[in-house]
Coordinates of C-alpha atoms and ligand atoms in Angstrom, one line a residue:
X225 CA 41.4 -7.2 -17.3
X226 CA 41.9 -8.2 -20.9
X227 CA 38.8 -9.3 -22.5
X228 CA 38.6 -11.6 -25.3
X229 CA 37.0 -9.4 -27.2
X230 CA 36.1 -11.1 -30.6
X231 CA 34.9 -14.1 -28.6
X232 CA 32.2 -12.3 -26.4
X233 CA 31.2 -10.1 -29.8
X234 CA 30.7 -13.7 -30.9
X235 CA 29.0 -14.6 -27.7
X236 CA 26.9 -11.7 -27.4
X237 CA 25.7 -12.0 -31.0
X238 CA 25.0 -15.5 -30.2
X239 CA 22.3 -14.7 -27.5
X240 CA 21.1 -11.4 -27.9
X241 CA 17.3 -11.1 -26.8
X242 CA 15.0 -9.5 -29.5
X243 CA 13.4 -8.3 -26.5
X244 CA 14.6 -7.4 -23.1
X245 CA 14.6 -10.4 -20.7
X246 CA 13.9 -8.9 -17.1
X247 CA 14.9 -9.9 -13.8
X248 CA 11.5 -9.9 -13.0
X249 CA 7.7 -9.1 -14.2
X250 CA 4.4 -9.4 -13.0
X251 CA 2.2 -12.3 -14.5
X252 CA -1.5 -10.7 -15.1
X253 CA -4.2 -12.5 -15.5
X254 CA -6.4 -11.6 -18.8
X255 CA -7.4 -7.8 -18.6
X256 CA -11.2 -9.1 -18.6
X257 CA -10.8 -11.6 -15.2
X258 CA -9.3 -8.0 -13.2
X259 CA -12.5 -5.9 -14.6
X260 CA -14.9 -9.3 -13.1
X261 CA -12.8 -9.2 -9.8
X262 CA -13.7 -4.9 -9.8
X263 CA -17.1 -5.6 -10.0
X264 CA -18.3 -5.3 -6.4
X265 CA -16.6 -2.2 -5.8
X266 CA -18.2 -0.7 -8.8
X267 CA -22.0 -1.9 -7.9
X268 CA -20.8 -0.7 -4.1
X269 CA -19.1 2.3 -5.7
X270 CA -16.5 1.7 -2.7
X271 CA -13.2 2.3 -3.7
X272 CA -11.2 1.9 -0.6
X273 CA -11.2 1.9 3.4
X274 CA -11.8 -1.5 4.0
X275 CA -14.3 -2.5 1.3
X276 CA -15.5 -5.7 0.5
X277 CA -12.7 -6.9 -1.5
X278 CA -10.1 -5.9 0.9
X279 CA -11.8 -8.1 3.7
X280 CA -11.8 -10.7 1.3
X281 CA -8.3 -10.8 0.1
X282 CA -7.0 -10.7 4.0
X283 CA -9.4 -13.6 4.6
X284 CA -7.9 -15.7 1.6
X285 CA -4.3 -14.8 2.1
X286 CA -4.5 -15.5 6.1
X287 CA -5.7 -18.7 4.5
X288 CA -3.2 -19.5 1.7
X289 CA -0.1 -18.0 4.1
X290 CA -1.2 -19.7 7.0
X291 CA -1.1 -16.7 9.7
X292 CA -4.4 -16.1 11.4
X293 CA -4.0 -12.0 11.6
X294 CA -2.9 -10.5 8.7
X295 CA -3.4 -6.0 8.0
X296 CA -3.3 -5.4 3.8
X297 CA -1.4 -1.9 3.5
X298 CA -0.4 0.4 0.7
X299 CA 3.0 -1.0 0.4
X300 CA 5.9 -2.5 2.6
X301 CA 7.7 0.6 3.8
X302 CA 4.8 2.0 5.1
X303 CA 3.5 -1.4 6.5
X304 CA 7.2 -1.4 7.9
X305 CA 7.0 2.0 9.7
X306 CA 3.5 1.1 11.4
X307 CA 5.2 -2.1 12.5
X308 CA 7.6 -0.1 14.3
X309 CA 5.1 2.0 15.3
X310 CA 2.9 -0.5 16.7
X311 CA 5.9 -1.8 19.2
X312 CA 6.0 2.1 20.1
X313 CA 10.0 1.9 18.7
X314 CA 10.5 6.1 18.0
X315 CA 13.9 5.9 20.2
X316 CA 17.0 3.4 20.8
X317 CA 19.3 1.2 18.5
X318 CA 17.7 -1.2 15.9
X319 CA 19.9 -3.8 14.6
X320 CA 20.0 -4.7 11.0
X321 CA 21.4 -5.8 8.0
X322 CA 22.9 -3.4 5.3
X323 CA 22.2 -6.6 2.6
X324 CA 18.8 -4.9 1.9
X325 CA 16.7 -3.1 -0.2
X326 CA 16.8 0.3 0.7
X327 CA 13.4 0.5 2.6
X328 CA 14.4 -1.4 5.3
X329 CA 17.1 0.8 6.4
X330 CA 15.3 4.2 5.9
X331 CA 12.0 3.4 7.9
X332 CA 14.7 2.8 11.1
X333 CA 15.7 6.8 9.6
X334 CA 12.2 7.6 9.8
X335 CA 11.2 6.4 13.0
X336 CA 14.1 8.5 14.2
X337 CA 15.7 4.9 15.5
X338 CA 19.5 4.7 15.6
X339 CA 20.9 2.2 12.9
X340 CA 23.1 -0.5 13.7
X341 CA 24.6 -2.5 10.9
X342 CA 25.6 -6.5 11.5
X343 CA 27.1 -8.4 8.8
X344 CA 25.7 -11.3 7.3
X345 CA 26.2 -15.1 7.1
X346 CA 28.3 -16.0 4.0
X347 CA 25.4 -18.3 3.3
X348 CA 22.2 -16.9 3.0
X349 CA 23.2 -13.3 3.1
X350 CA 20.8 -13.3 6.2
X351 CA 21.7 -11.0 9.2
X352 CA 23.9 -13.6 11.6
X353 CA 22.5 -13.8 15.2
X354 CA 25.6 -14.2 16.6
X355 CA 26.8 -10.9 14.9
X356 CA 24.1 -9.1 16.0
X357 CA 24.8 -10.2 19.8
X358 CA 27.6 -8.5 19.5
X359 CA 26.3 -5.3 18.7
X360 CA 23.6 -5.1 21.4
X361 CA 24.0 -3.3 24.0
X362 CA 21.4 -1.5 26.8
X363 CA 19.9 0.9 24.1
X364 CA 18.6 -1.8 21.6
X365 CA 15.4 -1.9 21.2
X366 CA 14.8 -4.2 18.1
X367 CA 16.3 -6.2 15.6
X368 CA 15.1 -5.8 12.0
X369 CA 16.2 -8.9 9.7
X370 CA 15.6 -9.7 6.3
X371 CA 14.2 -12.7 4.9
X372 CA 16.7 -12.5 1.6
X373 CA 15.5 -13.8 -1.5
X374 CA 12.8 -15.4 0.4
X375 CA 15.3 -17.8 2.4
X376 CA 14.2 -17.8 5.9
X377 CA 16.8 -16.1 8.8
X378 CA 17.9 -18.0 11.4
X379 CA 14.3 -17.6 13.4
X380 CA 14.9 -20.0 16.4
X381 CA 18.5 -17.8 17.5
X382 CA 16.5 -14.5 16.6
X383 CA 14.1 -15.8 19.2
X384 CA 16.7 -16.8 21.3
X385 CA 18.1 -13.5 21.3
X386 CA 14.6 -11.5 21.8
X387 CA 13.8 -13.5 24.6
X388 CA 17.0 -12.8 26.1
X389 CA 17.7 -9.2 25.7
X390 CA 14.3 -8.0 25.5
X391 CA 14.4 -6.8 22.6
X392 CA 11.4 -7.1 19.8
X393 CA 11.7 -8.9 16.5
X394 CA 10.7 -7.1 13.5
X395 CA 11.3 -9.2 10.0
X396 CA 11.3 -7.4 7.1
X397 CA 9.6 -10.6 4.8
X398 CA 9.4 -8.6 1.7
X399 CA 10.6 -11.4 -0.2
X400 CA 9.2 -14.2 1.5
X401 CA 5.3 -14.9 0.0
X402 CA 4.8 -18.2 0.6
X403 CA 7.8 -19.7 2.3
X404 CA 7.4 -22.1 4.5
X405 CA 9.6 -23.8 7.2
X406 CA 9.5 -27.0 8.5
X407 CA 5.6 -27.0 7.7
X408 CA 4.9 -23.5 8.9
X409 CA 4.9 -20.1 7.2
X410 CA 8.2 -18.3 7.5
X411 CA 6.1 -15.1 8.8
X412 CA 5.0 -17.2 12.3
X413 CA 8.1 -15.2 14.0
X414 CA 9.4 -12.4 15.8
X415 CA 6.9 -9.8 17.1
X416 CA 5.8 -9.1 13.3
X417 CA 6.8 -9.7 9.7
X418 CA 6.0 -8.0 6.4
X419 CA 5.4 -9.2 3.0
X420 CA 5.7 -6.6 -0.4
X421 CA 3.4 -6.7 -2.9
X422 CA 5.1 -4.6 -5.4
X423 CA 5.3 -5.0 -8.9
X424 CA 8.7 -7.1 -9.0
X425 CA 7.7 -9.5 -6.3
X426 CA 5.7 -12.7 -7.5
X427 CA 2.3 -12.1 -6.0
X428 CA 1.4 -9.0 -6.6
X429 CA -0.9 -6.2 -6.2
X430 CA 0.7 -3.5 -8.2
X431 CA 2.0 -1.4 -5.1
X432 CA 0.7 -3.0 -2.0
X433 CA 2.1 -4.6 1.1
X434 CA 0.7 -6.9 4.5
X435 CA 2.7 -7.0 8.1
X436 CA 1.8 -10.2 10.5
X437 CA 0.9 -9.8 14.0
X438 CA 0.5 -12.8 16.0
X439 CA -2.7 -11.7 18.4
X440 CA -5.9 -9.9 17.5
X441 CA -5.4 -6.8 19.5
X442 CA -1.9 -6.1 17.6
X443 CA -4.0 -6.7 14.1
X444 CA -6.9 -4.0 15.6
X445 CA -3.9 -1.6 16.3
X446 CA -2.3 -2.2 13.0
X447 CA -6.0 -1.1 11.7
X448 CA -5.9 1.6 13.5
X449 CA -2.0 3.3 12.6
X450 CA -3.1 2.7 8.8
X451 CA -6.3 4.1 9.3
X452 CA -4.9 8.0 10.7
X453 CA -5.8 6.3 14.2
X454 CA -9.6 7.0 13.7
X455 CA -11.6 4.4 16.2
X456 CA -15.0 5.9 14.9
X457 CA -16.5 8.8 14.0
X458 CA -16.0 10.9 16.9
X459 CA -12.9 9.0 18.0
X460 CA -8.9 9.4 17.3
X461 CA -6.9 6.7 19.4
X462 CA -3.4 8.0 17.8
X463 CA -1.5 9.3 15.5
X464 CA -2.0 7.0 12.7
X465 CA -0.9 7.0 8.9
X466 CA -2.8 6.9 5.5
X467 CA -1.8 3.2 4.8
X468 CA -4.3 1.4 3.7
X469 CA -4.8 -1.3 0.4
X470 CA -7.8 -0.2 -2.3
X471 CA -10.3 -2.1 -3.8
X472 CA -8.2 -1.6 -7.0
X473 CA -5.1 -3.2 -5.5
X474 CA -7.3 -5.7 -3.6
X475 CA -9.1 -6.8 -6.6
X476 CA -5.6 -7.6 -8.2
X477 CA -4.8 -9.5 -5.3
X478 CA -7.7 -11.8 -5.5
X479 CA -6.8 -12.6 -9.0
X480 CA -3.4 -13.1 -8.5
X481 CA -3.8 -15.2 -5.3
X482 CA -5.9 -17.7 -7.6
X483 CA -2.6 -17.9 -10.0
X484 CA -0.1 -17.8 -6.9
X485 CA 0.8 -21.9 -6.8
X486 CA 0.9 -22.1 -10.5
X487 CA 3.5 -19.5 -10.6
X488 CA 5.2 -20.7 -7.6
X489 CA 5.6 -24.0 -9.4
X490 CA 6.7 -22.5 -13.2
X491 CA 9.4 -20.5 -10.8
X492 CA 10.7 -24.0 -9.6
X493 CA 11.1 -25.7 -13.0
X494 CA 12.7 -22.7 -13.8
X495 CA 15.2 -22.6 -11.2
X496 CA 15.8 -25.9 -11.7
X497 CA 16.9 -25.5 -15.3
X498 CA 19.2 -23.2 -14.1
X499 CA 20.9 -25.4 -11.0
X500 CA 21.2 -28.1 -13.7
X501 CA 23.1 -26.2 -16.4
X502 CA 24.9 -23.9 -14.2
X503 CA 26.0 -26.5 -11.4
X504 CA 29.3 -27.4 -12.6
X505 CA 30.5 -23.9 -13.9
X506 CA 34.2 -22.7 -12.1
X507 CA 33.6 -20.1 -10.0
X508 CA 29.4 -19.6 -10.3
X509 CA 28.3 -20.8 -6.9
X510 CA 24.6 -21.6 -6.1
X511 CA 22.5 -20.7 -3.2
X512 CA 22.2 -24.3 -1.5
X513 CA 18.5 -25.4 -1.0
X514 CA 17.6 -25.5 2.5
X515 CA 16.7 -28.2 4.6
X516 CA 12.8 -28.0 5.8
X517 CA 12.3 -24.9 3.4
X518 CA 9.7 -24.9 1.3
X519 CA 11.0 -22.0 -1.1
X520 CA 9.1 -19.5 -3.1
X521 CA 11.9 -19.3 -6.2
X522 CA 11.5 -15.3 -6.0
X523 CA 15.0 -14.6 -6.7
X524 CA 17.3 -16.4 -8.8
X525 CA 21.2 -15.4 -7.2
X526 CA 24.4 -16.6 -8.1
X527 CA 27.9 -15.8 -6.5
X528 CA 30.7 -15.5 -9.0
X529 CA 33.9 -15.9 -7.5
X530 CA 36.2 -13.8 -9.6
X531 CA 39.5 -15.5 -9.6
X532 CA 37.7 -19.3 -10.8
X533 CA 35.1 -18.1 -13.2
X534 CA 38.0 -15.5 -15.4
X535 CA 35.9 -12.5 -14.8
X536 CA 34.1 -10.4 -11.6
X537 CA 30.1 -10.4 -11.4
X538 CA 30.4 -6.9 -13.0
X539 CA 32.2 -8.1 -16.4
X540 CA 29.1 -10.8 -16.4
X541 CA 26.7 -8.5 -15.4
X542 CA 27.8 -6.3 -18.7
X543 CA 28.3 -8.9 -21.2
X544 CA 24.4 -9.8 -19.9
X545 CA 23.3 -6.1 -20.6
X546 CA 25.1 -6.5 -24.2
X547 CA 22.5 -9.8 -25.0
X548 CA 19.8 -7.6 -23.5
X549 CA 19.3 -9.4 -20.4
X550 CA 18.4 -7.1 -17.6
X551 CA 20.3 -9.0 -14.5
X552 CA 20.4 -7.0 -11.5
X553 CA 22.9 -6.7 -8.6
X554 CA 20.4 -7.0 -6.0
X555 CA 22.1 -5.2 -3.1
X556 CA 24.6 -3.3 -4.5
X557 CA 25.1 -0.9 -3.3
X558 CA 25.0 -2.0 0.1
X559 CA 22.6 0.3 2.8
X560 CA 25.8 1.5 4.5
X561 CA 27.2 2.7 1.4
X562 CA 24.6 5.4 1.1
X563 CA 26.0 8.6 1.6
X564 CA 23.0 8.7 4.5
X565 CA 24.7 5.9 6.5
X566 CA 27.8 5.5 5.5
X567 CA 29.2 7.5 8.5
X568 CA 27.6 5.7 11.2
X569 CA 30.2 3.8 13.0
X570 CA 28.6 0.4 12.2
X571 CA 28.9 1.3 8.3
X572 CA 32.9 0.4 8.6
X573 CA 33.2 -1.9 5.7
X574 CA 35.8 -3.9 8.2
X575 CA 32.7 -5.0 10.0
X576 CA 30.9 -6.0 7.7
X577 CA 32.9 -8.2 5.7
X578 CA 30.4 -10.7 4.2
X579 CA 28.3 -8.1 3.3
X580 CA 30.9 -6.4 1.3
X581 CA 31.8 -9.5 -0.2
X582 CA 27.6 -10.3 -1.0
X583 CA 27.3 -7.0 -2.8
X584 CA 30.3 -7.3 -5.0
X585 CA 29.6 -10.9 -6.1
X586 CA 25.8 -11.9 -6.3
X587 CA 24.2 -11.4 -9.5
X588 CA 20.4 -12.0 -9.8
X589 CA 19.6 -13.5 -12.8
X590 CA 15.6 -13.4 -14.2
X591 CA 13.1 -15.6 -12.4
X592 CA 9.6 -15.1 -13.3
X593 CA 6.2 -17.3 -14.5
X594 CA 6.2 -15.9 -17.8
X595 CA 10.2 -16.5 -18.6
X596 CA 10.2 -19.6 -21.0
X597 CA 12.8 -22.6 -20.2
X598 CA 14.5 -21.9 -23.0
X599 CA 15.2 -18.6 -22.1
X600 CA 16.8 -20.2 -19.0
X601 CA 19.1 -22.0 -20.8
X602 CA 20.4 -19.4 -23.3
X603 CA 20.6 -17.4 -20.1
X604 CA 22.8 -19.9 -18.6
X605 CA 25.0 -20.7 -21.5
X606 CA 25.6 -16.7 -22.0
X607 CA 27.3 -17.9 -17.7
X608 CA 29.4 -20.8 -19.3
X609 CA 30.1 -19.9 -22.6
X610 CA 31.6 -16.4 -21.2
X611 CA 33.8 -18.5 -19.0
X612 CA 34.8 -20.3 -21.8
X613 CA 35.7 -17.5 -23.6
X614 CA 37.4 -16.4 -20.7
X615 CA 39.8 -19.4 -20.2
X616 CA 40.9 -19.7 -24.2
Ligands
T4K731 N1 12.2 -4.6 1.9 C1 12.8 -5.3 0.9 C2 13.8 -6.4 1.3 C3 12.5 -5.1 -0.5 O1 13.1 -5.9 -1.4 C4 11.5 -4.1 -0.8 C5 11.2 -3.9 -2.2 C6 10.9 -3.4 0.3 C7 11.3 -3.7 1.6 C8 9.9 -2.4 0.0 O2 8.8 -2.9 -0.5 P1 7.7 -1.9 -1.2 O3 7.5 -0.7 -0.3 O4 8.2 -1.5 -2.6 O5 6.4 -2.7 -1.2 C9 12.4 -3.2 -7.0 C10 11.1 -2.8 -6.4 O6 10.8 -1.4 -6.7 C11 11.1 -2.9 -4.9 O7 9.8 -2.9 -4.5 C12 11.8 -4.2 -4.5 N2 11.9 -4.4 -3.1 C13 13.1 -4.4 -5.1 C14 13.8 -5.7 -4.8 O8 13.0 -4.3 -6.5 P2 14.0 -1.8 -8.5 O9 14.7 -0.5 -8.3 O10 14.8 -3.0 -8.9 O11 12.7 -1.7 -9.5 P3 12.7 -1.6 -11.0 O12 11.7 -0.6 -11.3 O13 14.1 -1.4 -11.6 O14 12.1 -3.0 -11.5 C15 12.9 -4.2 -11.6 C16 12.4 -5.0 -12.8 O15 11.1 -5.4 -12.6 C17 12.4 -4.1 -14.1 O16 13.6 -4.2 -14.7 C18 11.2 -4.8 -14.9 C19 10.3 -5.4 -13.9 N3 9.1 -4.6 -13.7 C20 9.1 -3.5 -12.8 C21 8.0 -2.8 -12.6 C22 8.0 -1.6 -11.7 C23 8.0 -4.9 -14.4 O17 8.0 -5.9 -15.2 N4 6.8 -4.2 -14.1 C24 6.8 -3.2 -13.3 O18 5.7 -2.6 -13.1 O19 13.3 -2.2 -7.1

């Protein structure tokens, strides 16, 4: 492709960032309000293994997320494998989508499970039910979808599906803090769900991570596979993993849990400067807003559809690099690319042809509470004006 060249030298000199612009970053609360919230541990001098300030936190975010049993662990993947592990899935199929961060598919690869691969829904990038029927057969054992950029799956048909095959429901909720549908939070379903608590997602705990069971014996064995299995002293009830949340990280959370629907809300007057001045650009298509979701705003994604914007999502993504904006092209490469999978029989890119379309179109652009509006816009006019300069 021919680029205008002068123009987007113009362009680019137009909106370059003194400062890198992010697709994401963590919004801390002053350094003084984490050292208060560390307090207790130090006077207990208890750093970790289920101090006081981890029983809190899973108290007040059972609360704020609406679940009743809720298990804080050291981060998603590992709250992911002791999901797994909880349902005793070490053999058989899992079904899931290759539209993911990496983690999703290698804890299947861990657990030793066979991966499956089902291609989206051109929508919501969310593993399609009706796909996944189709790859089920007598040795699935699970299904593992993704709540993508915190838009919920299509629960009720994943239900359907569990209910019909037999086969457990585990959702990878990394991206889903907060969500709610139709009044409910979006982790009420499936036999468990997990939320991240890394760095890049909006509530944070530095590393850290949670997984939702929906009965109180499922929570005590979730206790128990983070904890190395130990029961008691004397006691060992399996063979359990080092995954448990600190004081430090729990302390964090506390803080951050305070801040949670303030930056929830900065997120949506964000991402509604950006429908506004994007909604009528050729060839940028918007994620619709769902009816009975109540989103989180994690991720801001747009689809650029080559052929009506002038240029591909990759020409965009580098003329965004040029003004210093770190976009990212969040899930490119897709899970069945990876050298790792991409020989499973599933990992046909024929198969999968949403997917393949997902992860050479979506660009995500930066979201976060500390991202000013007019930020936003400069981001959005770097969209248009790059069109523009693409049609002259
Ligand atoms: N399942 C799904 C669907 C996930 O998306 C993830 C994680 C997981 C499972 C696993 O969860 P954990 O086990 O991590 O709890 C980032 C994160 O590292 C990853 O946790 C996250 N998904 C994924 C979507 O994004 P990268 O490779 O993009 O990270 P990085 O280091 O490039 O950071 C992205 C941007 O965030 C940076 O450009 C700047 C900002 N940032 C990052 C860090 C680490 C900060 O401002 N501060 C920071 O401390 O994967």
């Amino acid at each position: 492709m021919n680029l205008p060249d002068a123009r987007i030298g113009r362009l680019v000199a137009a909106h370059t960032f003194p400062e890198p612009i992010y697709v994401t970053r963590p919004s801390l609360p002053p350094l003084a309000e984490y050292a208060r919230a560390l307090e207790p541990a130090w006077e207990r001098r208890w750093l970790t293994n289920e101090g006081c300030l981890h029983q809190r936190l899973e108290r007040a975010l059972c609360a704020y997320l609406g679940v009743e049993h809720l298990s804080l662990f050291c981060n998603a993947t590992i709250a992911l494998m002791a999901a797994l592990e909880l349902y005793g899935l070490r053999e058989g199929e899992v079904v899931t989508t290759p539209f993911t961060f990496p983690a999703t598919t290698h804890v299947l690869r861990w657990q030793r499970l066979d991966i499956v691969f089902a291609d989206i829904d051109a929508d919501t990038c969310n593993l399609d039910p009706s796909r996944v029927e189709e790859r089920l057969t007598p040795r699935t054992r699970a299904i593992m979808p993704v709540h993508v950029y915190g838009t919920p799956c299509d629960v009720e048909r994943f239900d359907a599906l569990a209910a019909k095959y037999h086969v457990r429901v585990i959702y990878d909720a990394a991206h889903a803090f907060g969500v709610r549908l139709n009044g409910q939070s979006a982790l009420r379903h499936g036999d468990a769900s997990v939320l991240s608590f890394h760095a890049t997602k909006l509530f944070t705990t530095g590393e850290g991570g949670a997984l939702a069971v929906p009965d109180a014996e499922r929570h005590r064995q979730a206790y128990l596979i983070k904890n190395f299995g130990i029961a008691g002293e004397e006691s060992v009830e399996g063979p359990g993993i080092n995954g448990k949340m600190s004081e430090l990280q729990a302390a964090l959370g506390l803080v951050q849990l305070e801040q949670a629907d303030e930056e929830i809300a900065r997120r949506r007057v964000l991402s509604q400067c950006y429908r506004r001045m994007l909604a009528d650009i050729p060839g940028v298509c918007l994620f619709g807003e769902r009816p009975g979701v109540q989103p989180n705003h994690a991720y801001f994604p747009v689809r650029i559809n080559a052929e009506a914007y002038g240029a591909g999502r990759d020409a965009l993504h580098d003329v965004f690099r040029r003004c210093n904006v770190h976009v990212r092209k969040y899930f490119y490469p897709l899970c069945s690319h990876f050298a790792c999978y991409a020989g499973l029989p599933s990992a046909d890119p024929a198969g999968l042809p949403n997917a393949e379309r997902a992860a050479r179109e979506i660009l995500c652009l930066p979201i976060h509470g500390t991202l000013s509006v007019e930020s936003v816009e400069t981001i959005a006019s770097v969209v248009r004006e790059f069109h523009e300069a693409l049609r002259k």
